[in-house]
Coordinates of C-alpha atoms in Angstrom, one line a residue:
M1 CA 0.0 0.0 0.0
T2 CA 1.1 3.5 -0.8
A3 CA 1.9 5.5 2.4
L4 CA 0.6 9.0 3.0
T5 CA 2.2 11.8 5.1
L6 CA 1.6 15.5 5.5
S7 CA 4.4 18.0 5.6
T8 CA 5.0 21.7 6.1
A9 CA 8.5 21.5 4.6
G10 CA 9.2 23.7 1.6
A11 CA 9.3 22.2 -1.8
A12 CA 12.9 23.4 -2.3
T13 CA 14.3 21.7 0.8
L14 CA 12.3 18.4 1.1
R15 CA 14.2 15.3 0.2
A16 CA 12.2 13.2 -2.2
D17 CA 12.7 11.3 -5.5
A18 CA 10.3 13.7 -7.3
L19 CA 8.3 16.9 -6.9
V20 CA 4.9 17.2 -8.4
V21 CA 3.7 20.6 -9.4
G22 CA 0.8 21.9 -11.5
V23 CA 0.8 24.0 -14.7
A24 CA -2.1 25.5 -16.5
K25 CA -3.2 27.5 -19.4
P26 CA -3.7 31.2 -18.6
A27 CA -7.0 32.2 -17.1
D28 CA -7.5 35.0 -19.7
G29 CA -7.4 32.6 -22.6
G30 CA -4.0 33.8 -23.7
K31 CA -1.1 31.6 -25.0
G32 CA 1.7 30.1 -22.9
L33 CA 1.8 28.4 -19.5
V34 CA 1.4 29.5 -15.9
A35 CA 2.8 27.7 -12.9
A36 CA 0.0 26.8 -10.4
P37 CA 0.0 27.8 -6.7
G38 CA 2.3 25.5 -4.8
A39 CA 5.0 25.6 -7.4
E40 CA 6.6 28.9 -6.3
A41 CA 9.7 27.4 -4.8
V42 CA 10.2 25.2 -7.8
D43 CA 9.8 28.1 -10.1
A44 CA 12.3 30.1 -8.1
A45 CA 14.8 27.2 -8.5
F46 CA 14.4 27.6 -12.2
D47 CA 15.1 31.4 -12.0
G48 CA 11.4 32.1 -12.6
K49 CA 11.4 30.2 -15.9
L50 CA 9.7 27.0 -15.0
A51 CA 6.8 27.6 -17.3
A52 CA 9.1 28.6 -20.2
V53 CA 11.2 25.5 -19.7
L54 CA 8.1 23.3 -19.7
E55 CA 6.7 25.0 -22.8
T56 CA 10.0 24.4 -24.6
L57 CA 9.6 20.7 -23.8
G58 CA 6.1 20.7 -25.4
A59 CA 3.9 21.1 -22.4
S60 CA 0.5 22.8 -23.1
G61 CA -1.1 22.7 -19.6
A62 CA -3.9 20.4 -20.8
E63 CA -5.5 18.3 -18.1
G64 CA -3.7 15.1 -17.5
E65 CA -0.6 16.0 -19.5
V66 CA 2.7 15.0 -17.8
T67 CA 6.1 16.6 -18.3
K68 CA 9.3 15.5 -16.5
V69 CA 12.2 17.8 -15.9
P70 CA 15.5 17.1 -14.1
T71 CA 16.4 19.7 -11.5
S72 CA 20.2 19.6 -12.0
G73 CA 20.8 20.2 -8.3
G74 CA 18.6 23.3 -7.9
L75 CA 16.3 21.4 -5.6
K76 CA 16.8 18.5 -3.1
A77 CA 14.6 16.4 -5.4
P78 CA 16.3 15.3 -8.6
L79 CA 13.1 15.4 -10.7
V80 CA 10.1 17.7 -11.2
L81 CA 6.9 16.3 -12.7
A82 CA 4.6 18.9 -14.0
V83 CA 1.0 17.9 -14.5
G84 CA -1.5 19.8 -16.5
L85 CA -4.5 21.3 -14.8
G86 CA -6.3 22.8 -17.8
R87 CA -7.4 26.4 -17.8
A88 CA -6.4 28.3 -14.7
P89 CA -9.3 29.6 -12.7
S90 CA -10.1 33.3 -12.5
K91 CA -8.5 35.5 -9.8
D92 CA -11.4 35.0 -7.3
D93 CA -11.8 31.3 -8.0
A94 CA -9.8 28.1 -7.2
Y95 CA -9.2 24.9 -8.9
D96 CA -12.1 22.5 -8.3
T97 CA -11.3 19.4 -6.3
E98 CA -12.0 16.9 -9.0
T99 CA -9.4 18.6 -11.2
L100 CA -6.8 18.3 -8.4
R101 CA -7.8 14.7 -7.7
R102 CA -7.4 13.6 -11.3
A103 CA -4.1 15.5 -11.6
A104 CA -2.7 13.8 -8.5
G105 CA -3.8 10.5 -9.9
V106 CA -2.1 11.0 -13.2
A107 CA 1.1 12.1 -11.5
A108 CA 1.2 9.1 -9.1
R109 CA 0.7 6.6 -11.9
A110 CA 3.5 8.3 -13.9
L111 CA 5.8 7.9 -10.9
S112 CA 5.5 4.1 -10.6
G113 CA 8.9 2.7 -9.6
T114 CA 9.5 5.8 -7.4
K115 CA 9.9 5.5 -3.6
K116 CA 8.9 9.0 -2.5
A117 CA 7.1 11.9 -4.2
A118 CA 6.2 15.2 -2.8
F119 CA 3.0 16.8 -4.2
A120 CA 3.0 20.6 -4.3
L121 CA -0.3 21.1 -6.1
P122 CA -2.7 24.0 -5.3
V123 CA -4.0 23.4 -1.7
E124 CA -6.0 26.4 -0.5
A125 CA -8.4 24.5 1.8
V126 CA -8.8 21.2 3.6
E127 CA -11.0 19.9 0.8
D128 CA -8.1 20.5 -1.7
A129 CA -5.6 18.6 0.5
E130 CA -8.0 15.6 0.7
A131 CA -8.6 15.6 -3.0
V132 CA -4.9 15.6 -3.8
A133 CA -4.2 12.8 -1.3
E134 CA -7.1 10.7 -2.5
G135 CA -6.2 11.1 -6.1
A136 CA -2.6 10.2 -5.5
L137 CA -3.5 7.1 -3.5
L138 CA -6.0 6.0 -6.2
G139 CA -3.7 6.8 -9.0
A140 CA -0.9 4.7 -7.5
Y141 CA -2.9 1.6 -7.7
A142 CA -1.7 -1.5 -9.6
F143 CA -3.0 -5.1 -9.7
T144 CA 0.0 -7.4 -10.0
A145 CA -1.1 -10.4 -7.9
Y146 CA -0.9 -12.8 -10.9
Q147 CA 2.2 -11.5 -12.6
E148 CA 5.8 -12.5 -12.2
R149 CA 7.9 -9.6 -10.9
G150 CA 11.0 -9.4 -13.1
E151 CA 14.0 -7.2 -12.7
D152 CA 12.4 -4.4 -14.8
A153 CA 9.1 -4.5 -12.8
R154 CA 8.0 -1.1 -11.4
D155 CA 6.1 -1.1 -8.2
P156 CA 3.5 1.6 -7.5
L157 CA 4.7 4.9 -5.9
A158 CA 5.6 3.9 -2.3
E159 CA 5.0 7.2 -0.5
V160 CA 3.0 10.3 -1.1
V161 CA 4.1 13.4 0.8
L162 CA 1.4 16.2 0.7
L163 CA 3.0 19.6 1.0
G164 CA 0.9 22.4 2.6
G165 CA -1.0 19.7 4.5
K166 CA -0.5 21.1 8.0
P167 CA 0.0 17.8 9.9
R168 CA -0.8 19.4 13.3
D169 CA -4.1 20.8 12.2
K170 CA -6.9 18.5 13.3
A171 CA -9.0 19.2 10.1
Y172 CA -6.1 18.4 7.8
K173 CA -5.1 15.3 9.8
A174 CA -8.7 14.1 9.6
A175 CA -8.9 14.7 5.9
A176 CA -5.7 12.7 5.4
E177 CA -7.0 9.8 7.4
R178 CA -10.3 9.9 5.5
A179 CA -8.5 9.9 2.2
L180 CA -6.3 7.0 3.2
A181 CA -9.2 4.9 4.5
V182 CA -11.5 5.5 1.5
A183 CA -8.7 5.1 -1.1
E184 CA -7.6 1.8 0.5
E185 CA -11.1 0.4 0.4
V186 CA -11.7 1.6 -3.2
N187 CA -8.5 -0.2 -4.1
R188 CA -9.7 -3.3 -2.2
A189 CA -12.9 -3.2 -4.3
R190 CA -10.7 -2.9 -7.4
D191 CA -8.7 -6.0 -6.3
L192 CA -11.9 -8.0 -6.0
V193 CA -13.2 -7.0 -9.4
N194 CA -9.8 -7.8 -11.0
T195 CA -9.5 -11.2 -9.3
P196 CA -10.1 -14.1 -11.7
P197 CA -13.4 -15.9 -11.2
N198 CA -11.7 -19.3 -10.6
D199 CA -10.3 -17.8 -7.4
L200 CA -13.2 -15.4 -6.5
T201 CA -16.1 -17.8 -6.1
P202 CA -19.1 -16.8 -3.9
E203 CA -17.6 -18.8 -1.1
A204 CA -14.2 -17.1 -1.5
F205 CA -15.8 -13.6 -1.6
A206 CA -17.8 -14.4 1.6
A207 CA -14.5 -15.4 3.3
V208 CA -12.9 -12.1 2.3
A209 CA -15.8 -10.2 3.7
S210 CA -15.7 -12.2 6.9
A211 CA -12.0 -11.6 7.5
A212 CA -12.4 -7.9 6.8
G213 CA -15.4 -7.7 9.1
K214 CA -13.3 -9.1 12.0
E215 CA -10.5 -6.7 11.4
N216 CA -12.8 -3.6 11.4
G217 CA -15.5 -4.3 13.9
V218 CA -18.2 -5.2 11.4
K219 CA -20.5 -8.2 12.2
V220 CA -20.7 -10.7 9.4
Q221 CA -23.3 -13.3 8.7
V222 CA -23.0 -15.7 5.8
L223 CA -26.0 -17.8 4.5
D224 CA -24.7 -20.8 2.6
E225 CA -26.8 -22.8 0.1
K226 CA -28.5 -24.8 2.8
A227 CA -29.5 -21.7 4.7
L228 CA -30.7 -20.1 1.5
A229 CA -32.8 -23.1 0.7
K230 CA -34.3 -23.2 4.2
G231 CA -35.0 -19.5 4.0
G232 CA -36.7 -19.6 0.6
Y233 CA -34.3 -17.4 -1.3
G234 CA -35.5 -18.7 -4.7
G235 CA -33.9 -15.9 -6.7
I236 CA -30.3 -16.3 -5.5
L237 CA -30.6 -20.1 -5.6
G238 CA -32.1 -20.1 -9.1
V239 CA -29.2 -18.0 -10.5
G240 CA -26.6 -20.2 -8.8
A241 CA -28.3 -23.5 -9.6
G242 CA -26.1 -24.3 -12.7
S243 CA -22.7 -23.8 -11.0
Q244 CA -20.5 -26.1 -9.0
N245 CA -19.8 -23.1 -6.8
P246 CA -22.9 -22.5 -4.7
P247 CA -24.3 -19.1 -3.9
R248 CA -24.0 -17.1 -0.7
L249 CA -25.9 -14.1 0.9
V250 CA -23.6 -12.1 3.1
K251 CA -24.8 -9.6 5.7
L252 CA -22.3 -6.9 6.9
A253 CA -23.6 -4.9 9.9
Y254 CA -21.8 -1.8 11.3
T255 CA -23.5 0.0 14.2
H256 CA -22.7 3.1 16.2
P257 CA -24.1 3.9 19.6
K258 CA -24.9 7.5 18.6
A259 CA -26.5 6.6 15.3
E260 CA -30.0 8.0 14.6
K261 CA -30.4 6.6 11.0
T262 CA -29.8 3.3 9.3
L263 CA -28.8 2.7 5.7
A264 CA -29.0 -0.6 3.9
L265 CA -26.7 -1.1 0.9
V266 CA -27.4 -4.1 -1.4
G267 CA -24.8 -5.3 -4.0
K268 CA -25.1 -7.6 -7.0
G269 CA -22.3 -10.1 -6.7
I270 CA -22.3 -12.4 -9.8
T271 CA -18.7 -13.6 -9.5
Y272 CA -18.9 -14.8 -13.1
D273 CA -21.7 -14.3 -15.5
S274 CA -21.7 -16.6 -18.5
G275 CA -25.4 -15.7 -19.1
G276 CA -26.5 -19.2 -18.1
I277 CA -28.6 -21.1 -20.6
S278 CA -29.1 -17.8 -22.4
L279 CA -25.4 -17.9 -23.1
K280 CA -23.5 -14.8 -23.8
P281 CA -21.8 -14.8 -27.3
A282 CA -18.0 -14.7 -27.7
G283 CA -16.8 -11.2 -27.2
H284 CA -19.2 -10.5 -24.4
N285 CA -18.1 -12.8 -21.6
E286 CA -14.3 -12.2 -21.3
T287 CA -14.7 -9.5 -18.7
M288 CA -17.6 -11.0 -16.8
K289 CA -15.6 -11.4 -13.7
C290 CA -16.5 -7.8 -13.1
D291 CA -20.2 -8.6 -12.6
M292 CA -19.7 -8.6 -8.8
A293 CA -18.6 -5.0 -8.8
G294 CA -21.7 -3.8 -7.1
A295 CA -21.1 -6.2 -4.2
A296 CA -17.5 -5.1 -4.0
A297 CA -18.6 -1.5 -3.8
V298 CA -21.0 -2.2 -1.0
F299 CA -18.5 -4.3 0.9
A300 CA -15.8 -1.6 0.6
A301 CA -18.2 1.2 1.6
V302 CA -19.3 -0.6 4.8
V303 CA -15.7 -1.2 5.8
S304 CA -14.9 2.4 5.0
V305 CA -17.7 3.6 7.2
A306 CA -16.5 1.4 10.0
R307 CA -12.9 2.6 9.7
L308 CA -14.1 6.2 9.8
G309 CA -16.3 5.5 12.8
L310 CA -19.3 7.4 11.4
P311 CA -22.3 7.8 13.7
V312 CA -24.7 6.0 11.4
N313 CA -25.8 2.3 11.2
V314 CA -25.0 0.7 7.8
T315 CA -25.9 -2.8 6.7
G316 CA -24.5 -4.3 3.6
W317 CA -26.0 -7.2 1.7
L318 CA -23.9 -9.1 -0.8
A319 CA -25.9 -11.3 -3.1
L320 CA -23.3 -13.7 -4.4
A321 CA -23.7 -16.3 -7.1
E322 CA -22.1 -17.7 -10.2
N323 CA -24.3 -17.8 -13.3
M324 CA -23.4 -20.9 -15.3
P325 CA -25.1 -23.3 -17.8
S326 CA -25.4 -27.0 -16.9
G327 CA -28.0 -29.7 -16.6
S328 CA -29.1 -28.2 -13.2
A329 CA -29.2 -24.6 -14.4
T330 CA -32.4 -22.5 -14.5
R331 CA -34.0 -22.6 -17.9
P332 CA -35.8 -19.8 -19.8
G333 CA -39.5 -20.5 -19.0
D334 CA -38.8 -21.7 -15.4
V335 CA -40.7 -20.0 -12.6
L336 CA -38.9 -19.1 -9.4
R337 CA -40.5 -18.4 -6.0
M338 CA -38.6 -15.5 -4.5
Y339 CA -37.9 -14.8 -0.9
S340 CA -40.8 -12.3 -0.9
G341 CA -43.2 -15.0 -2.0
K342 CA -43.7 -13.5 -5.4
T343 CA -43.2 -15.8 -8.4
V344 CA -40.9 -14.7 -11.4
E345 CA -41.0 -16.2 -14.8
V346 CA -37.4 -16.3 -16.1
L347 CA -37.5 -15.4 -19.8
N348 CA -33.8 -14.8 -20.0
T349 CA -31.2 -16.3 -17.7
D350 CA -28.8 -13.5 -18.6
A351 CA -31.1 -11.1 -16.7
E352 CA -29.9 -12.7 -13.5
G353 CA -28.7 -9.8 -11.5
R354 CA -32.2 -8.5 -10.8
L355 CA -33.1 -12.0 -9.4
V356 CA -30.4 -12.1 -6.8
L357 CA -30.9 -8.4 -5.9
A358 CA -34.7 -9.0 -5.5
D359 CA -34.1 -11.5 -2.7
A360 CA -31.6 -9.3 -1.0
L361 CA -33.8 -6.2 -1.3
T362 CA -36.7 -8.0 0.3
R363 CA -34.5 -9.3 3.1
A364 CA -33.0 -5.8 3.7
S365 CA -36.5 -4.3 3.8
E366 CA -37.4 -6.6 6.7
E367 CA -35.1 -4.6 8.9
Q368 CA -36.9 -1.3 8.1
P369 CA -33.9 0.9 7.3
D370 CA -34.4 4.6 6.6
A371 CA -33.2 4.1 3.1
I372 CA -31.9 1.3 0.8
V373 CA -29.5 1.8 -2.1
D374 CA -28.6 -1.1 -4.4
V375 CA -25.6 -1.1 -6.6
A376 CA -25.2 -3.3 -9.7
T377 CA -23.6 -3.8 -13.0
L378 CA -27.1 -4.5 -14.2
T379 CA -27.7 -3.6 -17.8
G380 CA -26.0 -3.0 -21.1
A381 CA -28.8 -0.6 -21.9
M382 CA -27.5 1.8 -19.3
V383 CA -24.1 1.7 -20.9
L384 CA -25.8 2.6 -24.3
A385 CA -27.6 5.4 -22.6
L386 CA -24.8 7.0 -20.5
G387 CA -21.5 5.6 -21.8
N388 CA -18.6 4.0 -20.0
R389 CA -18.0 6.6 -17.3
T390 CA -21.4 7.5 -15.9
F391 CA -23.7 5.5 -13.7
G392 CA -27.5 5.8 -13.8
I393 CA -29.6 6.6 -10.7
M394 CA -33.2 5.5 -10.3
A395 CA -35.3 5.8 -7.2
N396 CA -38.8 5.7 -5.8
D397 CA -38.3 9.2 -4.4
D398 CA -37.3 12.1 -6.6
A399 CA -35.7 14.1 -3.8
F400 CA -33.6 11.1 -2.8
R401 CA -32.5 10.5 -6.4
T402 CA -31.5 14.2 -6.7
A403 CA -29.6 14.0 -3.4
I404 CA -27.6 11.0 -4.6
H405 CA -26.8 12.7 -7.8
E406 CA -25.4 15.7 -5.9
I407 CA -23.5 13.4 -3.5
A408 CA -21.9 11.5 -6.4
D409 CA -20.8 14.9 -7.8
E410 CA -19.3 15.9 -4.5
A411 CA -17.4 12.6 -4.4
G412 CA -16.1 13.0 -7.9
E413 CA -18.1 10.3 -9.6
Q414 CA -20.1 10.9 -12.7
S415 CA -23.8 10.0 -12.5
W416 CA -27.1 10.9 -14.0
P417 CA -30.7 10.6 -12.7
M418 CA -33.0 8.3 -14.7
P419 CA -36.8 7.9 -14.6
L420 CA -38.9 4.9 -13.8
P421 CA -41.8 5.2 -16.4
A422 CA -44.8 3.4 -15.0
E423 CA -45.9 2.4 -18.5
L424 CA -42.9 0.1 -18.9
R425 CA -44.1 -2.1 -16.0
K426 CA -46.8 -3.7 -18.2
G427 CA -44.2 -5.3 -20.4
M428 CA -43.2 -7.5 -17.5
D429 CA -46.6 -9.0 -17.1
S430 CA -46.5 -12.8 -17.2
P431 CA -49.3 -15.2 -18.0
T432 CA -47.7 -17.8 -15.7
A433 CA -46.2 -15.9 -12.8
D434 CA -46.6 -12.7 -10.8
I435 CA -43.9 -11.0 -13.0
A436 CA -41.4 -11.8 -15.7
N437 CA -37.7 -10.9 -15.4
M438 CA -37.8 -9.2 -18.8
G439 CA -39.9 -6.5 -20.4
E440 CA -39.7 -4.1 -23.3
R441 CA -36.3 -4.1 -25.0
M442 CA -36.2 -0.3 -25.4
G443 CA -35.5 1.3 -22.1
G444 CA -34.1 -2.0 -20.7
G445 CA -32.2 -0.2 -17.9
L446 CA -35.4 1.4 -16.7
V447 CA -37.3 -1.9 -17.0
A448 CA -34.7 -3.5 -14.7
G449 CA -35.2 -0.7 -12.2
L450 CA -38.9 -1.2 -12.2
F451 CA -38.4 -4.9 -11.6
L452 CA -36.3 -4.2 -8.5
K453 CA -38.8 -1.6 -7.2
E454 CA -41.3 -4.5 -6.9
F455 CA -39.2 -6.0 -4.1
V456 CA -38.6 -2.9 -2.0
G457 CA -40.6 -2.8 1.2
E458 CA -43.6 -0.5 1.4
G459 CA -42.7 3.0 2.6
I460 CA -39.0 2.6 2.4
T461 CA -36.9 5.1 0.4
W462 CA -34.9 3.3 -2.2
A463 CA -32.4 4.1 -5.0
H464 CA -30.8 1.9 -7.6
L465 CA -27.3 2.6 -9.1
D466 CA -26.6 0.9 -12.4
I467 CA -22.8 1.0 -12.6
A468 CA -22.5 -1.2 -15.7
G469 CA -20.6 1.4 -17.6
P470 CA -17.9 2.8 -15.1
A471 CA -17.4 -0.4 -13.0
Y472 CA -14.8 -1.8 -15.4
N473 CA -12.5 0.2 -17.6
E474 CA -11.5 -1.7 -20.7
S475 CA -9.6 1.3 -22.3
G476 CA -6.4 2.9 -21.0
P477 CA -6.1 4.5 -17.6
Y478 CA -7.1 8.2 -17.1
G479 CA -6.9 10.5 -14.1
Y480 CA -6.9 8.3 -11.0
T481 CA -8.8 5.6 -12.8
P482 CA -6.8 2.4 -13.8
K483 CA -7.5 -0.1 -16.5
G484 CA -9.7 -2.9 -15.1
G485 CA -11.8 -2.6 -11.9
T486 CA -12.4 1.0 -10.9
G487 CA -14.2 0.8 -7.5
S488 CA -17.1 2.7 -8.9
A489 CA -19.7 3.9 -6.4
V490 CA -17.7 3.3 -3.3
R491 CA -16.9 7.0 -2.7
T492 CA -20.6 7.9 -3.4
L493 CA -21.8 5.4 -0.8
V494 CA -19.3 6.6 1.8
R495 CA -20.3 10.2 1.2
L496 CA -24.0 9.2 1.4
A497 CA -23.3 7.7 4.8
E498 CA -21.5 10.8 5.9
R499 CA -24.4 13.0 4.9
T500 CA -26.8 10.7 6.6
A501 CA -24.8 10.8 9.8
A502 CA -24.7 14.5 9.7
G503 CA -28.5 14.7 9.4
D504 CA -28.5 16.1 5.9
L505 CA -30.9 13.5 4.5
G506 CA -34.4 12.8 5.8

């Protein structure tokens, strides 16, 4: 894990392997470069010509651009890494936190193989310091568990030193601790998403959750296939029926003596999704180890809340199964009796996530939480609607949907509110069962949300996050986001818990 320290040392005198500074395009729209606040000492070491030197090397100040310059003895650090921040803000404004978070992530990734880097990016407030710290820790992530480490292997940046962080200031210290806890849990979620499905079975995922619960004061209950059968969890059992790796339902419970509100978080945890009998075609199943990203997000969020000691009760429900074809698999046309007692006609076994979530939503509702949020890589339709970087938000309460959208923006995660049109419900009418697991093809992401709504307890505020797009990055890394598992929705859920604890919701 990358270490994080705060320092009041000057950039010119701190001993480090690299110094990270920001550069930007002039606020007035003119040509050239300007050094961002925090780079003053570095600029002085270059006789006030840092921007000119960087421009000579081709730097433009564009967001995410990296330019490395040797210091030639002018500073204690042998290397300056200048990261582009885009257009500089006007005189009365400051750089927004997401710009700083992304810049720090780019710099940390570019410094893989480095032991110690000092970040002298613009820090005018506690929020800026936290954003830089979080971005650097997220950007330094790498998943190498299954790779041989040769002589040329470059480990992630080992230590991040945040300049201007005021280590004796309680607010800055708390911000650093929060950044470290949240980033480490996001990275834990990324590890789970990246783990091959032959190793991360439902049973193995449950074991990881149990171990983490013991370490962090979270109570963990695991229902195995026998307990699921006894309890009547027909949705989870139906999805897992075709696999040699039986399903699990994991409950994570964090409680605080001063809590006045309770949140329930429900995560889809399909550890591998072949589509079942409705088999996915070649080209659509190679990354389906990521279909448990919702459960990973819920797990990581609950552990984060526990580490931060927030005064709110949070319960996580991980609905874990492997969706495989076999002689024992659920068939299209089968009818499942769900935990709620409702019957579902399965028209497509590749619409399995909503089946495991339905059982978990019903079970979570029994405890009468103040709100339920489920997270799932649920539909390709949502990816078509919103792209690969934005998750959709649906809810049975417009104000709650708006609040989560705002919270996601605060956390630095792209999201968009989506409707639940009542007219789409009729498409799921079944002549055989209470409801079918498929409806109209157009608006498929909304149809899935309407299906889930059927299993939420009466009077309970609920939201559904469809993270099918941003959960797994198949393109190159950007900002603090790596290729592969991203840890999507973890930061939003943690921020939701913080807002709930503060009494800002409900």
